[in-house]
Amino acid sequence: MKKYLLILLCLATFGLTACSQVTNDQQTTEVSKEVNEMEDKVVKTEEEWKEELTDEEFRVLRLKGTEMAFTGEFEKHKEDGIYVCGGCGNKLFTSETKYDSHCGWPSFFEPVSENSIVETEDNTLGKRRIEITCAKCGGHLGHVFNDGPQPTGLRYCINSISLDFDKEEKAKEEAKEKKE
Ligand code: FE
């Protein structure tokens, strides 16, 4: 009987150790994921942003302003390339997803990846809208509406001034795809 009890005790101890090992591993993975995400972020004081950006870029990107409709650099822009964040260079949209919505701002039906942007409910101006910010630097980009074309049915309505355009990055990616 004593022998069985001993075996049972051994098994229980082994089980508990294995369990705590799994929990520890999970915790380590979660912590390193958080560290990676933190390292990826661009964190600057508003003073630093002010020095780096033009007054209008600062007003839109950092103070959530809106550029005047039909005045932005990329509203009618049709070149092939990648639109990146004007604050930090994070890749946001490709020219393939840009379309003419006639709303006065550059419009896209899909971001480069769902991790490149953050969506937040915005209840200013007495209406419920979904604000889009850059996932890397938190810069304000615009809003997303559900009146876009297929395949997503979404319209990412983005301030030109929140964007920069990278023609070469697109060509590089295409060349890489051809090689593979
Ligand atoms: Fe950014």
XYZ file of N, CA, C and O and ligand atoms in Angstrom:
721
model
N 0.835 -1.220 0.000
C 0.000 0.000 0.000
C 0.861 1.259 0.000
O 0.652 2.201 -0.751
N 1.921 1.205 0.852
C 2.838 2.340 0.961
C 3.490 2.632 -0.390
O 3.696 3.788 -0.799
N 3.786 1.504 -1.085
C 4.460 1.615 -2.385
C 3.580 2.383 -3.372
O 4.034 3.275 -4.101
N 2.245 2.015 -3.386
C 1.302 2.689 -4.307
C 1.194 4.171 -4.011
O 1.169 5.005 -4.895
N 1.151 4.443 -2.659
C 1.044 5.854 -2.246
C 2.245 6.651 -2.736
O 2.121 7.770 -3.238
N 3.412 6.034 -2.639
C 4.656 6.683 -3.066
C 4.623 6.971 -4.565
O 4.976 8.073 -5.023
N 4.164 5.951 -5.328
C 4.090 6.114 -6.787
C 3.125 7.252 -7.130
O 3.421 8.126 -7.946
N 1.981 7.249 -6.427
C 0.956 8.280 -6.666
C 1.511 9.681 -6.392
O 1.326 10.629 -7.159
N 2.266 9.771 -5.271
C 2.868 11.044 -4.877
C 3.858 11.523 -5.945
O 3.886 12.693 -6.334
N 4.648 10.551 -6.441
C 5.642 10.866 -7.488
C 4.945 11.403 -8.725
O 5.359 12.423 -9.299
N 3.881 10.722 -9.133
C 3.145 11.112 -10.344
C 2.574 12.516 -10.190
O 2.672 13.356 -11.082
N 1.984 12.779 -8.992
C 1.364 14.089 -8.739
C 2.418 15.190 -8.816
O 2.211 16.239 -9.428
N 3.585 14.950 -8.201
C 4.656 15.942 -8.192
C 5.115 16.224 -9.623
O 5.284 17.374 -10.042
N 5.277 15.127 -10.404
C 5.733 15.277 -11.787
C 4.726 16.098 -12.595
O 5.089 17.026 -13.313
N 3.440 15.770 -12.403
C 2.361 16.484 -13.104
C 2.386 17.970 -12.814
O 2.326 18.796 -13.713
N 2.532 18.299 -11.531
C 2.533 19.713 -11.127
C 3.721 20.455 -11.741
O 3.591 21.568 -12.247
N 4.903 19.805 -11.715
C 6.107 20.448 -12.270
C 5.916 20.710 -13.758
O 6.219 21.799 -14.260
N 5.379 19.689 -14.466
C 5.165 19.832 -15.914
C 4.210 20.977 -16.199
O 4.437 21.800 -17.079
N 3.132 21.050 -15.369
C 2.141 22.105 -15.550
C 2.757 23.482 -15.392
O 2.550 24.375 -16.195
N 3.553 23.644 -14.302
C 4.094 24.970 -14.057
C 5.095 25.331 -15.154
O 5.262 26.485 -15.502
N 5.753 24.308 -15.727
C 6.682 24.563 -16.832
C 5.934 25.159 -18.025
O 6.367 26.150 -18.621
N 4.760 24.563 -18.343
C 3.957 25.046 -19.460
C 3.558 26.503 -19.221
O 3.703 27.368 -20.075
N 3.073 26.787 -17.962
C 2.646 28.155 -17.639
C 3.817 29.123 -17.800
O 3.671 30.205 -18.358
N 5.006 28.704 -17.298
C 6.177 29.575 -17.409
C 6.520 29.870 -18.855
O 6.805 31.003 -19.223
N 6.469 28.802 -19.699
C 6.786 28.968 -21.123
C 5.817 29.943 -21.771
O 6.212 30.816 -22.523
N 4.508 29.764 -21.416
C 3.482 30.658 -21.988
C 3.766 32.104 -21.601
O 3.724 33.003 -22.419
N 4.103 32.277 -20.275
C 4.351 33.640 -19.797
C 5.543 34.257 -20.523
O 5.508 35.404 -20.937
N 6.615 33.451 -20.712
C 7.810 33.952 -21.388
C 7.457 34.389 -22.806
O 7.882 35.451 -23.262
N 6.655 33.551 -23.531
C 6.282 33.887 -24.904
C 5.494 35.194 -24.944
O 5.756 36.059 -25.768
N 4.543 35.320 -23.983
C 3.727 36.540 -23.972
C 4.570 37.778 -23.688
O 4.410 38.811 -24.326
N 5.495 37.652 -22.720
C 6.344 38.800 -22.378
C 7.212 39.177 -23.576
O 7.291 40.343 -23.951
N 7.827 38.166 -24.249
C 8.709 38.520 -25.371
C 7.903 39.102 -26.536
O 8.388 39.965 -27.258
N 6.632 38.653 -26.676
C 5.775 39.227 -27.727
C 5.538 40.715 -27.435
O 5.654 41.556 -28.306
N 5.259 40.988 -26.132
C 5.018 42.387 -25.746
C 6.260 43.238 -25.989
O 6.178 44.347 -26.489
N 7.450 42.687 -25.631
C 8.699 43.429 -25.814
C 8.902 43.727 -27.297
O 9.199 44.850 -27.685
N 8.673 42.710 -28.158
C 8.817 42.901 -29.606
C 7.897 43.995 -30.109
O 8.298 44.843 -30.892
N 6.636 43.948 -29.628
C 5.669 44.956 -30.070
C 6.106 46.344 -29.625
O 5.995 47.310 -30.358
N 6.648 46.439 -28.389
C 7.099 47.726 -27.873
C 8.270 48.246 -28.708
O 8.345 49.417 -29.021
N 9.211 47.341 -29.045
C 10.385 47.741 -29.823
C 9.993 48.261 -31.191
O 10.666 49.082 -31.779
N 8.897 47.754 -31.684
C 8.422 48.101 -33.012
C 7.754 49.474 -33.070
O 7.632 50.065 -34.112
N 7.326 49.964 -31.924
C 6.584 51.233 -31.876
C 7.530 52.427 -31.989
O 8.665 52.373 -31.551
N 7.011 53.480 -32.592
C 7.764 54.737 -32.638
C 7.170 55.637 -31.559
O 6.012 56.036 -31.649
N 7.947 55.872 -30.512
C 7.429 56.682 -29.403
C 8.205 57.996 -29.325
O 9.423 58.002 -29.151
N 7.491 59.102 -29.511
C 8.118 60.423 -29.451
C 7.216 61.363 -28.662
O 6.003 61.175 -28.626
N 7.808 62.373 -28.046
C 6.986 63.361 -27.336
C 6.334 64.254 -28.392
O 6.810 64.346 -29.530
N 5.271 64.922 -28.004
C 4.595 65.817 -28.957
C 5.550 66.938 -29.387
O 5.491 67.415 -30.508
N 6.465 67.324 -28.480
C 7.467 68.351 -28.826
C 8.375 67.861 -29.959
O 8.667 68.596 -30.898
N 8.796 66.590 -29.848
C 9.664 66.004 -30.887
C 8.924 65.937 -32.220
O 9.487 66.236 -33.272
N 7.641 65.532 -32.169
C 6.853 65.468 -33.406
C 6.740 66.857 -34.028
O 6.838 67.027 -35.231
N 6.541 67.852 -33.173
C 6.377 69.225 -33.634
C 7.613 69.692 -34.405
O 7.510 70.387 -35.424
N 8.775 69.294 -33.900
C 10.029 69.680 -34.562
C 10.187 68.984 -35.904
O 10.699 69.550 -36.860
N 9.716 67.742 -35.971
C 9.941 66.903 -37.144
C 8.939 67.158 -38.279
O 9.277 67.041 -39.450
N 7.708 67.463 -37.911
C 6.640 67.587 -38.912
C 6.386 69.044 -39.279
O 6.724 69.954 -38.505
N 5.762 69.263 -40.430
C 5.320 70.622 -40.762
C 4.100 70.932 -39.882
O 3.515 70.019 -39.286
N 3.700 72.189 -39.844
C 2.554 72.568 -38.996
C 1.299 71.798 -39.403
O 0.543 71.329 -38.552
N 1.070 71.663 -40.721
C -0.137 70.990 -41.210
C -0.069 69.477 -40.951
O -1.069 68.874 -40.562
N 1.114 68.888 -41.124
C 1.281 67.460 -40.804
C 1.005 67.232 -39.318
O 0.327 66.276 -38.941
N 1.527 68.114 -38.483
C 1.335 67.988 -37.038
C -0.149 68.105 -36.681
O -0.674 67.328 -35.890
N -0.810 69.066 -37.315
C -2.244 69.291 -37.039
C -3.068 68.043 -37.373
O -3.954 67.648 -36.628
N -2.773 67.407 -38.511
C -3.557 66.238 -38.921
C -3.093 64.976 -38.187
O -3.896 64.281 -37.553
N -1.788 64.683 -38.257
C -1.272 63.427 -37.686
C -1.362 63.373 -36.157
O -1.734 62.355 -35.583
N -1.005 64.457 -35.497
C -0.929 64.404 -34.038
C -2.152 64.994 -33.347
O -2.483 64.617 -32.227
N -2.830 65.949 -34.029
C -4.002 66.562 -33.372
C -5.312 66.089 -33.999
O -6.362 66.662 -33.778
N -5.242 65.063 -34.837
C -6.420 64.444 -35.461
C -7.224 65.425 -36.313
O -8.458 65.424 -36.296
N -6.518 66.291 -37.007
C -7.192 67.241 -37.895
C -7.572 66.585 -39.218
O -7.293 65.403 -39.442
N -8.233 67.349 -40.088
C -8.610 66.841 -41.413
C -8.185 67.858 -42.460
O -8.443 69.052 -42.291
N -7.513 67.388 -43.523
C -7.138 68.329 -44.586
C -8.387 68.667 -45.397
O -9.348 67.881 -45.440
N -8.353 69.804 -46.046
C -9.522 70.224 -46.827
C -9.747 69.266 -48.000
O -8.780 68.847 -48.648
N -11.002 68.911 -48.234
C -11.326 67.962 -49.315
C -10.809 68.477 -50.664
O -10.767 69.686 -50.897
N -10.422 67.568 -51.530
C -9.962 67.837 -52.904
C -8.692 68.683 -52.977
O -8.405 69.276 -53.999
N -7.928 68.766 -51.870
C -6.705 69.575 -51.913
C -5.450 68.724 -51.729
O -4.347 69.208 -51.958
N -5.597 67.494 -51.322
C -4.433 66.673 -50.960
C -3.633 66.189 -52.161
O -4.163 65.982 -53.249
N -2.349 65.967 -51.908
C -1.403 65.546 -52.950
C -1.767 64.198 -53.589
O -1.529 63.984 -54.771
N -2.344 63.291 -52.827
C -2.568 61.940 -53.347
C -4.015 61.639 -53.739
O -4.341 60.510 -54.075
N -4.859 62.652 -53.694
C -6.273 62.402 -53.981
C -6.453 61.781 -55.374
O -7.196 60.830 -55.548
N -5.757 62.337 -56.359
C -5.900 61.802 -57.724
C -4.636 61.084 -58.186
O -4.441 60.885 -59.384
N -3.811 60.709 -57.251
C -2.516 60.090 -57.571
C -2.716 58.659 -58.047
O -3.457 57.895 -57.423
N -2.069 58.296 -59.185
C -2.357 56.968 -59.753
C -1.118 56.102 -59.991
O -1.213 55.055 -60.609
N 0.060 56.526 -59.527
C 1.266 55.736 -59.764
C 1.246 54.427 -58.964
O 0.575 54.336 -57.930
N 2.037 53.447 -59.459
C 2.172 52.185 -58.723
C 3.164 52.375 -57.589
O 4.256 52.908 -57.813
N 2.812 51.926 -56.414
C 3.731 52.056 -55.292
C 3.050 51.766 -53.975
O 1.918 51.278 -53.940
N 3.770 52.106 -52.911
C 3.224 51.852 -51.571
C 3.066 53.171 -50.824
O 3.970 54.009 -50.830
N 1.920 53.344 -50.203
C 1.668 54.527 -49.384
C 2.068 54.190 -47.952
O 1.584 53.205 -47.393
N 2.997 54.999 -47.423
C 3.492 54.740 -46.066
C 3.072 55.879 -45.139
O 2.669 56.950 -45.613
N 3.205 55.651 -43.847
C 2.815 56.679 -42.874
C 3.746 57.887 -42.988
O 4.974 57.726 -43.025
N 3.180 59.070 -43.036
C 3.962 60.299 -43.139
C 4.737 60.597 -41.863
O 5.684 61.372 -41.863
N 4.356 59.953 -40.764
C 5.047 60.185 -39.500
C 6.216 59.243 -39.290
O 7.274 59.649 -38.824
N 6.044 57.950 -39.653
C 7.079 56.969 -39.297
C 7.492 56.028 -40.421
O 8.378 55.199 -40.245
N 6.848 56.107 -41.595
C 7.253 55.260 -42.720
C 6.635 53.863 -42.713
O 6.956 53.037 -43.568
N 5.750 53.572 -41.776
C 5.077 52.273 -41.712
C 4.259 52.055 -42.996
O 3.519 52.935 -43.422
N 4.399 50.863 -43.616
C 3.656 50.585 -44.852
C 2.164 50.465 -44.539
O 1.770 49.671 -43.668
N 1.343 51.220 -45.270
C -0.087 51.250 -44.934
C -0.996 50.723 -46.040
O -1.851 49.888 -45.799
N -0.816 51.233 -47.267
C -1.706 50.843 -48.372
C -0.892 50.677 -49.662
O 0.091 51.366 -49.853
N -1.361 49.802 -50.562
C -0.697 49.694 -51.864
C -1.584 50.363 -52.916
O -2.800 50.506 -52.729
N -0.949 50.724 -54.037
C -1.693 51.393 -55.110
C -2.801 50.485 -55.670
O -3.794 50.974 -56.190
N -2.625 49.152 -55.553
C -3.649 48.230 -56.072
C -4.988 48.351 -55.346
O -6.017 47.940 -55.868
N -4.960 48.852 -54.126
C -6.207 48.931 -53.361
C -6.765 50.355 -53.346
O -7.749 50.626 -52.664
N -6.128 51.255 -54.116
C -6.602 52.648 -54.176
C -7.677 52.745 -55.254
O -7.573 52.125 -56.307
N -8.703 53.520 -54.998
C -9.742 53.702 -56.006
C -10.300 55.115 -55.901
O -10.091 55.800 -54.887
N -10.977 55.546 -56.937
C -11.506 56.900 -56.951
C -12.902 56.925 -56.343
O -13.874 56.491 -56.956
N -12.985 57.418 -55.122
C -14.283 57.419 -54.423
C -15.023 58.739 -54.615
O -16.167 58.865 -54.193
N -14.341 59.723 -55.219
C -14.891 61.083 -55.424
C -15.275 61.762 -54.116
O -16.137 62.623 -54.097
N -14.674 61.328 -53.001
C -15.038 61.940 -51.717
C -14.107 63.085 -51.344
O -14.355 63.794 -50.376
N -13.023 63.250 -52.110
C -12.123 64.378 -51.830
C -10.833 63.996 -51.128
O -9.950 64.826 -50.948
N -10.729 62.732 -50.708
C -9.510 62.252 -50.052
C -9.105 60.926 -50.694
O -9.970 60.199 -51.202
N -7.799 60.590 -50.661
C -7.394 59.281 -51.184
C -8.150 58.164 -50.470
O -8.290 58.215 -49.245
N -8.649 57.209 -51.255
C -9.451 56.135 -50.671
C -8.906 54.771 -51.071
O -8.493 54.568 -52.208
N -8.922 53.865 -50.138
C -8.417 52.503 -50.351
C -9.468 51.524 -49.825
O -10.194 51.859 -48.893
N -9.496 50.325 -50.431
C -10.480 49.360 -49.901
C -9.866 48.365 -48.922
O -10.577 47.568 -48.318
N -8.519 48.434 -48.742
C -7.882 47.471 -47.832
C -6.485 47.960 -47.418
O -5.734 48.439 -48.266
N -6.122 47.810 -46.130
C -4.746 48.158 -45.737
C -3.761 47.054 -46.119
O -4.180 45.938 -46.427
N -2.465 47.357 -46.083
C -1.421 46.369 -46.394
C -1.580 45.129 -45.511
O -1.505 44.002 -45.962
N -1.806 45.343 -44.231
C -2.118 44.225 -43.330
C -2.950 44.780 -42.184
O -2.912 45.984 -41.917
N -3.677 43.881 -41.517
C -4.533 44.405 -40.442
C -3.703 44.871 -39.244
O -4.202 45.597 -38.391
N -2.410 44.481 -39.231
C -1.539 44.920 -38.134
C -0.932 46.298 -38.396
O -0.272 46.855 -37.536
N -1.107 46.823 -39.596
C -0.461 48.105 -39.905
C -1.274 49.301 -39.402
O -0.753 50.393 -39.279
N -2.555 49.076 -39.128
C -3.402 50.174 -38.659
C -4.160 49.771 -37.388
O -4.276 48.587 -37.091
N -4.685 50.779 -36.699
C -5.513 50.523 -35.517
C -6.847 51.232 -35.731
O -6.880 52.362 -36.208
N -7.940 50.550 -35.416
C -9.272 51.151 -35.560
C -9.823 51.508 -34.176
O -9.777 50.685 -33.272
N -10.334 52.715 -34.035
C -10.875 53.166 -32.745
C -12.195 53.888 -32.972
O -12.310 54.656 -33.935
N -13.164 53.630 -32.098
C -14.444 54.322 -32.240
C -14.266 55.816 -31.969
O -13.586 56.203 -31.026
N -14.833 56.644 -32.824
C -14.696 58.097 -32.702
C -16.102 58.702 -32.691
O -16.833 58.604 -33.671
N -16.463 59.299 -31.560
C -17.820 59.855 -31.446
C -17.839 61.386 -31.505
O -18.789 62.012 -31.049
N -16.792 61.986 -32.070
C -16.775 63.447 -32.182
C -17.710 63.879 -33.315
O -18.146 63.052 -34.124
N -17.999 65.143 -33.402
C -18.872 65.741 -34.425
C -20.289 65.158 -34.387
O -21.010 65.183 -35.386
N -20.669 64.600 -33.256
C -22.031 64.102 -33.070
C -22.378 62.882 -33.906
O -23.552 62.593 -34.134
N -21.358 62.157 -34.402
C -21.666 60.919 -35.133
C -20.662 59.833 -34.769
O -19.559 60.135 -34.310
N -21.070 58.606 -34.986
C -20.184 57.487 -34.662
C -19.383 57.113 -35.899
O -19.950 56.741 -36.924
N -18.063 57.259 -35.808
C -17.207 56.878 -36.933
C -16.076 56.000 -36.400
O -15.861 55.918 -35.201
N -15.367 55.318 -37.319
C -14.217 54.522 -36.905
C -12.952 55.235 -37.384
O -12.731 55.396 -38.589
N -12.162 55.676 -36.405
C -10.917 56.377 -36.734
C -9.815 55.367 -37.045
O -9.750 54.307 -36.437
N -8.952 55.729 -38.003
C -7.811 54.883 -38.357
C -6.526 55.583 -37.933
O -6.306 56.743 -38.297
N -5.699 54.893 -37.151
C -4.388 55.450 -36.804
C -3.292 54.466 -37.201
O -3.546 53.275 -37.389
N -2.073 54.978 -37.331
C -0.923 54.132 -37.671
C -0.581 53.269 -36.457
O -0.458 53.776 -35.344
N -0.415 51.955 -36.686
C -0.153 51.039 -35.570
C 1.234 51.262 -34.977
O 1.493 50.874 -33.842
N 2.114 51.894 -35.736
C 3.493 52.040 -35.262
C 3.715 53.336 -34.476
O 4.394 53.326 -33.466
N 3.166 54.445 -34.955
C 3.443 55.727 -34.274
C 2.189 56.376 -33.700
O 2.284 57.409 -33.046
N 1.017 55.792 -33.969
C -0.227 56.354 -33.425
C -0.735 57.566 -34.183
O -1.699 58.201 -33.770
N -0.099 57.911 -35.300
C -0.518 59.079 -36.081
C -1.925 58.911 -36.654
O -2.288 57.827 -37.115
N -2.697 59.996 -36.638
C -4.056 59.954 -37.187
C -3.993 59.906 -38.716
O -3.303 60.702 -39.348
N -4.738 58.959 -39.304
C -4.718 58.808 -40.767
C -6.040 59.250 -41.389
O -6.065 59.915 -42.406
N -7.152 58.847 -40.804
C -8.468 59.175 -41.360
C -9.519 58.300 -40.719
O -9.423 57.969 -39.535
N -10.529 57.913 -41.521
C -11.623 57.078 -40.993
C -11.928 55.968 -41.990
O -11.598 56.068 -43.168
N -12.601 54.913 -41.524
C -13.043 53.852 -42.433
C -14.569 53.803 -42.418
O -15.200 53.921 -41.369
N -15.143 53.686 -43.636
C -16.606 53.642 -43.789
C -16.978 52.367 -44.540
O -16.160 51.808 -45.275
N -18.235 51.937 -44.389
C -18.600 50.676 -45.054
C -19.344 50.899 -46.375
O -20.252 50.154 -46.716
N -18.918 51.931 -47.136
C -19.529 52.152 -48.454
C -18.502 51.991 -49.578
O -18.599 52.613 -50.622
N -17.500 51.146 -49.348
C -16.449 50.945 -50.347
C -16.781 49.835 -51.328
O -17.809 49.175 -51.206
N -15.900 49.647 -52.317
C -16.142 48.605 -53.325
C -15.748 47.205 -52.821
O -15.104 47.079 -51.790
N -16.128 46.205 -53.554
C -15.706 44.832 -53.247
C -14.217 44.699 -53.563
O -13.712 45.462 -54.355
N -13.441 43.818 -52.973
C -13.935 42.669 -52.205
C -14.226 42.959 -50.724
O -14.736 42.071 -50.049
N -13.884 44.131 -50.197
C -14.075 44.332 -48.755
C -15.335 45.136 -48.431
O -15.868 45.039 -47.333
N -15.784 45.975 -49.380
C -16.922 46.849 -49.112
C -16.548 48.019 -48.198
O -17.415 48.713 -47.681
N -15.226 48.223 -48.005
C -14.782 49.270 -47.080
C -14.124 50.429 -47.832
O -13.542 50.242 -48.892
N -14.250 51.605 -47.244
C -13.563 52.790 -47.796
C -12.694 53.391 -46.705
O -13.191 53.979 -45.763
N -11.377 53.177 -46.844
C -10.427 53.805 -45.940
C -10.146 55.188 -46.500
O -9.492 55.322 -47.528
N -10.722 56.188 -45.859
C -10.673 57.560 -46.329
C -9.538 58.261 -45.576
O -9.656 58.509 -44.380
N -8.439 58.528 -46.283
C -7.184 58.894 -45.612
C -6.702 60.280 -46.039
O -6.740 60.622 -47.231
N -6.239 61.069 -45.108
C -5.665 62.371 -45.430
C -4.360 62.182 -46.207
O -3.481 61.441 -45.761
N -4.219 62.861 -47.339
C -2.969 62.783 -48.115
C -1.770 63.158 -47.257
O -0.710 62.551 -47.340
N -1.983 64.179 -46.436
C -0.858 64.705 -45.653
C -0.355 63.718 -44.603
O 0.768 63.816 -44.127
N -1.172 62.711 -44.282
C -0.731 61.669 -43.344
C 0.093 60.595 -44.046
O 0.583 59.674 -43.407
N 0.202 60.710 -45.382
C 0.870 59.671 -46.168
C 2.135 60.176 -46.855
O 2.258 61.366 -47.150
N 3.039 59.254 -47.142
C 4.143 59.475 -48.075
C 4.031 58.369 -49.090
O 3.436 57.329 -48.815
N 4.622 58.595 -50.283
C 4.493 57.594 -51.331
C 5.858 57.004 -51.645
O 6.829 57.733 -51.822
N 5.939 55.678 -51.688
C 7.197 55.006 -51.974
C 7.071 54.161 -53.233
O 6.475 53.096 -53.234
N 7.645 54.684 -54.304
C 7.550 54.021 -55.608
C 8.524 52.847 -55.686
O 8.216 51.790 -56.198
N 9.721 53.066 -55.122
C 10.770 52.048 -55.242
C 10.486 50.809 -54.412
O 10.792 49.703 -54.825
N 9.893 50.984 -53.249
C 9.616 49.849 -52.369
C 8.741 48.821 -53.077
O 8.947 47.625 -52.982
N 7.783 49.303 -53.869
C 6.869 48.430 -54.595
C 7.643 47.649 -55.658
O 7.482 46.442 -55.792
N 8.504 48.354 -56.389
C 9.302 47.711 -57.434
C 10.202 46.641 -56.825
O 10.351 45.551 -57.379
N 10.775 46.942 -55.651
C 11.648 45.979 -54.970
C 10.881 44.715 -54.615
O 11.349 43.612 -54.806
N 9.661 44.906 -54.094
C 8.851 43.743 -53.693
C 8.472 42.897 -54.893
O 8.485 41.676 -54.835
N 8.165 43.576 -56.017
C 7.797 42.835 -57.233
C 8.973 42.026 -57.750
O 8.832 40.883 -58.155
N 10.164 42.630 -57.702
C 11.371 41.936 -58.161
C 11.634 40.711 -57.293
O 12.011 39.650 -57.781
N 11.400 40.851 -55.979
C 11.602 39.753 -55.032
C 10.624 38.621 -55.335
O 10.998 37.452 -55.369
N 9.369 38.978 -55.612
C 8.339 37.978 -55.922
C 8.703 37.198 -57.179
O 8.532 35.996 -57.265
N 9.246 37.917 -58.185
C 9.629 37.275 -59.450
C 10.722 36.245 -59.229
O 10.736 35.179 -59.819
N 11.689 36.572 -58.348
C 12.798 35.677 -58.048
C 12.322 34.394 -57.389
O 12.862 33.336 -57.596
N 11.267 34.512 -56.540
C 10.828 33.349 -55.750
C 10.048 32.302 -56.549
O 9.657 32.439 -57.602
Fe 3.193 56.001 -38.327
